[in-house]
Amino acid sequence: MIDPTIDRTVGEAGAPVLVAGRFRRNKLMTVGAALALLIVVVAVLSPFIVRSAPEAAHPTQTLMAPSGAHWFGTDQLGRDVFSRVVAGARVSPVVALLVLFLACTVGIPLGVAAGYFGGRIDEIIMRITDIFLAFPALLLALAIAAVLPPTIGSVTFAVSVTWWPWYTRLIRGQAASVSGRPYVEGARAAGVSHTRILLRHVLPNSLTPLIVQVSLDVSAVILTVSALSFLGLGAQDPTPEWGLMVSQGQEYFQTQWWLVTFPGIAILLTAVAFNLLGDGLRDVLDPRRTVVH
């Protein structure tokens, strides 16, 4: 049941306690947070975890099955797959976070400006946004990446271009709603500058849905980046990028299954971790949800 008398604004003393209680009760979010933390720890400690240099080729040890010496086997150049999968934790997730940072850097200011000022500014920003949203994100990213050199930087830029419009539209709706509230109208009447109103009132009260959406989008961006690398438009050998590893191992899949399986599992676990974390954050931060007794 939803109790309409419950006011759970950020300033209330009971809100942090309620949020903390929901976090403890949300088992799936706990699992997602634990997996995400594990991925971060692996990425940070990867230089100490790898069993050999990820780029080091050993021609006499090619396509060896998983064993005590090579936990995930070796690839067609004799490189240790375990070391490359571990090192990949510093590539794919980091690229995803960079994409989301760039998308937020562009999308948030545009969305806040459109929602707060309205009128012609809103029309111009949203029509440009609609042009980008008219194309499927993966197809647009593919088209942009195809005309750029096949590098990590190119795929980061290509995916960022396709992602910022979603945040602009999301923040625009929130900012428009907040801008019509009495305390914002009062600040305008008191002569408070637009910049101060935006930074102190509109932006902070518009970020909760964005936080949830960004956490959900981490997995989607990782899958998109991996897809572009799989197609040869992203990371290039010898970069230990998971999508590239899957692409390189596909022709050996029927006989040397480990080349595709382990980097594929890494992509899957990362996607699941951030999806669970995002779903949990949505449940915790959604003001329309309350505890059912």
C-alpha angles and dihedrals in degrees: 000000000000116000109209091196093066112100110194104177120155093254096060117105092223096052098079090049091050092048092047090050092051091049091055092048095048101087096178091053089050090053091048092048091049092050092046090049090049091053091050092049091049090050093050095044097036094112088060097040101050115098094212139359107295092225096044111117122206110189092192093056102051122149095359116169121243111287142147090281094047111024094193096027126242133284132234091284095046095256118149107255093203091057091048094048091049092047089049088067086074093053115040100038092041091052089049092052091048091051091051092046092053092044091051092045089059101030102047099055092044093048093047092048093048094048097043102041099031119176119076094350090056092047094051095046095045095046090054088047091051091054091059093042091053089075125066107256096234093046093050092046089049092051093049095044091049092064094046129072111275100256139124089254092054095051090046091054093044094053093042090056090056096045107051096072091064091057092045091055093044095049092042091061093047094046092049090053094047093045091063096054120111097246091055091047088049092052090052091049090050090057097250111163121255091240093056093046091050095048099039103035118009102042099043091049093049100053104078096081089043093055090054093045094049092051089051092046095057091080093043092052092048090053091047093049090046090050092052091047089048088057091051096252099108133038117012131212130309091029107108096230115155097225091049091049091053090049093050093047099046095091090054096044098108094055106019100038095168094071091070102023102063099045087043090054089049090054091046095049092047092049092047092046095055093039090055090045092050093047090050093049090051091054093046098045100036104111092205092065122083136174114277113219 
